[in-house]
Amino acid sequence: MTDNTQSLNSDIAAMAENEFEGVYGRYRITSTDELEVQRYRFALLLCGVAFTAGLGQWLMLGPTWAWLWLLPMSIGLGLALNWIHIYLRPLHQALKLLWALGCLGAVVMAWSIGTDTMLSTVAAQPAWIWAIGPLFAALTGVGFKEFFCFGRPEAIGLTLLIPIALLGHLSGLMSGSIVMGLLGSAALLLLVLALRKFGMDAAADVGDKSVFAYLSNQQANEAL
């Protein structure tokens, strides 16, 4: 057997390993898919590290400079939403819109009251939650997607704790210590979720590509 034949057989075997049977037919996981999955995981990890570090700095050193962690957190979440695989395009677009609104709200806050007092103002005046809340709503959506697809307990914890904390603060029904405790728990759960994803097969995060193709065809037909 020649080297060329062996190489061809190896390529065929590799392609077969990356082929899967979907609901609407067979599909392949490409190198581009795998790269997007890796980028999604690193972006989610960046978001988790920044969220955890920001809250940790707030608790240990005060809120004055903790706002800086909002920058990598927002960037990480935005990149994660860019590379995440969600079957329902309207839901995907809605999460991106929430992220954009939250980023815009943070910019408005920074311009209106100054960066140094952003977080302390949110703590003292809960109404400002409406400005940055959409950013955390988008993060909650990512947690819901991860739980819906994989059933990870840390994902459902993330999905529940963030809205409970923010609504509890907005309504005044929770003390600041309880709100911080819930957000801190959510941040740690996000970190655990992001780290555990690196042990998963890329195909799991890509999902059933035949469903994506089917939905795209349906939308194209409706547009005609």
Coordinates of C-alpha atoms in Angstrom, one line a residue:
M1 CA 0.0 0.0 0.0
T2 CA 1.4 3.4 -1.0
D3 CA 1.8 6.4 1.2
N4 CA -0.9 8.2 -0.8
T5 CA -3.3 5.4 -0.3
Q6 CA -2.7 5.3 3.4
S7 CA -3.2 9.1 3.6
L8 CA -6.4 8.8 1.6
N9 CA -7.7 6.1 3.9
S10 CA -6.8 8.1 6.9
D11 CA -8.7 11.1 5.5
I12 CA -11.8 9.0 4.8
A13 CA -11.7 7.6 8.3
A14 CA -11.4 11.0 9.8
M15 CA -14.3 12.3 7.8
A16 CA -16.4 9.3 8.9
E17 CA -15.6 10.0 12.6
N18 CA -16.9 13.5 12.1
E19 CA -20.2 12.5 10.5
F20 CA -23.4 12.3 12.5
E21 CA -27.0 11.2 11.9
G22 CA -29.3 14.2 12.6
V23 CA -33.0 14.6 12.8
Y24 CA -33.2 15.7 9.2
G25 CA -30.2 13.9 7.7
R26 CA -26.5 13.4 8.1
Y27 CA -24.1 16.2 8.8
R28 CA -20.4 16.8 9.4
I29 CA -18.6 18.6 12.1
T30 CA -15.9 20.7 10.3
S31 CA -12.7 22.3 11.5
T32 CA -14.5 25.6 11.4
D33 CA -17.2 24.3 13.7
E34 CA -14.6 23.1 16.1
L35 CA -12.8 26.4 16.1
E36 CA -16.0 28.2 16.8
V37 CA -16.7 25.9 19.7
Q38 CA -13.2 26.6 21.2
R39 CA -13.7 30.3 20.8
Y40 CA -17.1 30.1 22.5
R41 CA -15.7 28.2 25.4
F42 CA -12.8 30.7 25.9
A43 CA -15.2 33.6 25.6
L44 CA -17.5 32.1 28.2
L45 CA -14.5 31.5 30.5
L46 CA -13.4 35.1 30.1
C47 CA -16.9 36.2 31.1
G48 CA -16.9 33.9 34.1
V49 CA -13.4 35.0 35.3
A50 CA -14.3 38.7 34.9
F51 CA -17.6 38.3 36.7
T52 CA -16.0 36.5 39.6
A53 CA -13.0 38.8 39.8
G54 CA -15.2 41.9 39.7
L55 CA -17.4 40.8 42.6
G56 CA -14.4 39.6 44.5
Q57 CA -12.7 43.0 44.1
W58 CA -15.9 44.8 45.1
L59 CA -16.2 42.7 48.3
M60 CA -12.5 43.1 49.3
L61 CA -11.6 46.5 48.0
G62 CA -14.8 48.3 47.4
P63 CA -16.8 49.1 44.2
T64 CA -14.7 52.1 43.1
W65 CA -12.5 50.2 40.5
A66 CA -14.5 47.0 40.3
W67 CA -16.4 48.5 37.3
L68 CA -13.3 47.7 35.2
W69 CA -14.2 44.1 35.2
L70 CA -17.4 44.9 33.4
L71 CA -15.3 45.5 30.2
P72 CA -13.9 42.0 29.8
M73 CA -17.1 40.5 31.1
S74 CA -19.2 42.3 28.4
I75 CA -16.6 41.5 25.7
G76 CA -16.5 37.8 26.8
L77 CA -20.3 37.5 26.8
G78 CA -20.6 39.3 23.4
L79 CA -18.1 37.0 21.8
A80 CA -19.8 34.0 23.4
L81 CA -23.1 35.1 21.9
N82 CA -21.5 35.4 18.6
W83 CA -20.2 31.8 18.5
I84 CA -22.9 30.1 20.5
H85 CA -25.1 27.6 18.6
I86 CA -28.8 28.1 19.1
Y87 CA -31.4 26.5 16.9
L88 CA -34.0 29.3 17.2
R89 CA -32.6 32.4 15.4
P90 CA -35.1 34.8 17.0
L91 CA -33.9 33.7 20.4
H92 CA -30.3 34.1 19.4
Q93 CA -31.0 37.6 18.1
A94 CA -32.9 38.5 21.2
L95 CA -30.0 37.6 23.4
K96 CA -27.7 39.7 21.3
L97 CA -30.1 42.6 21.5
L98 CA -30.2 42.3 25.3
W99 CA -26.4 42.3 25.4
A100 CA -26.3 45.4 23.2
L101 CA -28.9 47.2 25.4
G102 CA -27.0 46.3 28.5
C103 CA -23.7 47.6 27.1
L104 CA -25.4 50.8 26.0
G105 CA -27.0 51.1 29.5
A106 CA -23.5 50.7 31.1
V107 CA -22.1 53.4 28.8
V108 CA -25.0 55.8 29.7
M109 CA -24.4 55.2 33.4
A110 CA -20.7 55.8 33.0
W111 CA -21.3 59.0 31.2
S112 CA -24.1 60.2 33.5
I113 CA -22.7 59.5 37.0
G114 CA -19.0 58.6 36.3
T115 CA -17.3 55.2 36.3
D116 CA -16.0 55.5 39.9
T117 CA -19.5 55.6 41.3
M118 CA -21.3 53.3 38.9
L119 CA -21.5 50.2 41.0
S120 CA -22.1 52.0 44.3
T121 CA -25.0 53.9 42.6
V122 CA -26.5 50.7 41.5
A123 CA -26.3 49.4 45.0
A124 CA -27.9 52.6 46.5
Q125 CA -30.4 53.2 43.7
P126 CA -31.9 49.9 42.5
A127 CA -33.7 51.6 39.6
W128 CA -30.3 51.7 37.7
I129 CA -30.7 47.9 37.3
W130 CA -32.9 48.8 34.3
A131 CA -29.8 50.2 32.6
I132 CA -27.4 47.2 33.0
G133 CA -30.0 44.5 33.7
P134 CA -30.3 43.4 30.0
L135 CA -26.6 42.5 30.0
F136 CA -27.3 40.0 32.8
A137 CA -30.5 38.9 31.2
A138 CA -28.4 37.8 28.2
L139 CA -26.1 35.9 30.5
T140 CA -29.1 34.2 32.0
G141 CA -30.1 33.2 28.5
V142 CA -26.8 31.5 28.0
G143 CA -27.2 29.6 31.2
F144 CA -30.7 28.5 30.2
K145 CA -29.4 27.3 26.9
E146 CA -26.6 25.3 28.6
F147 CA -29.1 23.7 31.0
F148 CA -31.7 23.0 28.3
C149 CA -29.1 21.3 26.1
F150 CA -26.9 19.5 28.7
G151 CA -28.8 19.5 32.0
R152 CA -25.8 20.8 33.9
P153 CA -26.8 21.7 37.5
E154 CA -24.4 24.8 37.5
A155 CA -26.3 26.1 34.5
I156 CA -29.7 26.0 36.1
G157 CA -28.2 27.6 39.2
L158 CA -26.8 30.4 37.0
T159 CA -30.1 30.8 35.3
L160 CA -32.1 31.2 38.5
L161 CA -29.7 33.1 40.8
I162 CA -29.1 36.1 38.6
P163 CA -32.7 37.1 38.0
I164 CA -33.6 36.4 41.6
A165 CA -30.8 38.6 42.8
L166 CA -31.5 41.5 40.5
L167 CA -35.3 41.4 41.0
G168 CA -34.7 41.1 44.7
H169 CA -32.6 44.2 44.7
L170 CA -34.9 46.1 42.3
S171 CA -37.9 45.4 44.5
G172 CA -36.1 46.1 47.8
L173 CA -37.1 42.7 49.2
M174 CA -33.5 41.5 49.7
S175 CA -30.6 43.0 51.6
G176 CA -27.4 44.0 49.9
S177 CA -25.5 41.1 51.5
I178 CA -28.0 38.5 50.2
V179 CA -27.9 40.0 46.7
M180 CA -24.1 39.9 46.6
G181 CA -24.2 36.4 47.9
L182 CA -26.5 35.3 45.1
L183 CA -24.5 37.1 42.5
G184 CA -21.2 35.7 43.9
S185 CA -22.7 32.2 43.7
A186 CA -23.9 32.8 40.1
A187 CA -20.4 34.0 39.1
L188 CA -18.7 30.9 40.6
L189 CA -21.3 28.6 38.9
L190 CA -20.5 30.4 35.6
L191 CA -16.8 29.7 36.1
V192 CA -17.5 26.1 36.8
L193 CA -19.7 25.8 33.8
A194 CA -17.1 27.4 31.5
L195 CA -14.3 25.2 32.8
R196 CA -16.3 21.9 32.5
K197 CA -17.1 22.6 28.9
F198 CA -13.5 22.1 27.9
G199 CA -13.9 18.4 28.6
M200 CA -16.8 18.0 26.2
D201 CA -16.7 16.9 22.6
A202 CA -17.0 19.8 20.2
A203 CA -19.9 18.1 18.5
A204 CA -22.0 18.5 21.6
D205 CA -21.8 22.3 21.5
V206 CA -22.3 22.5 17.7
G207 CA -25.6 20.5 18.0
D208 CA -27.6 18.9 15.2
K209 CA -26.6 20.8 12.1
S210 CA -29.4 19.2 10.1
V211 CA -31.8 21.1 12.3
F212 CA -30.0 24.4 11.5
A213 CA -30.2 23.5 7.8
Y214 CA -33.9 22.6 8.0
L215 CA -34.8 25.9 9.8
S216 CA -32.7 27.9 7.3
N217 CA -34.5 26.3 4.4
Q218 CA -37.9 26.9 6.0
Q219 CA -37.1 30.6 6.5
A220 CA -35.9 30.9 2.9
N221 CA -39.1 29.3 1.6
E222 CA -41.2 31.6 3.7
A223 CA -39.3 34.6 2.3
L224 CA -40.2 33.6 -1.3

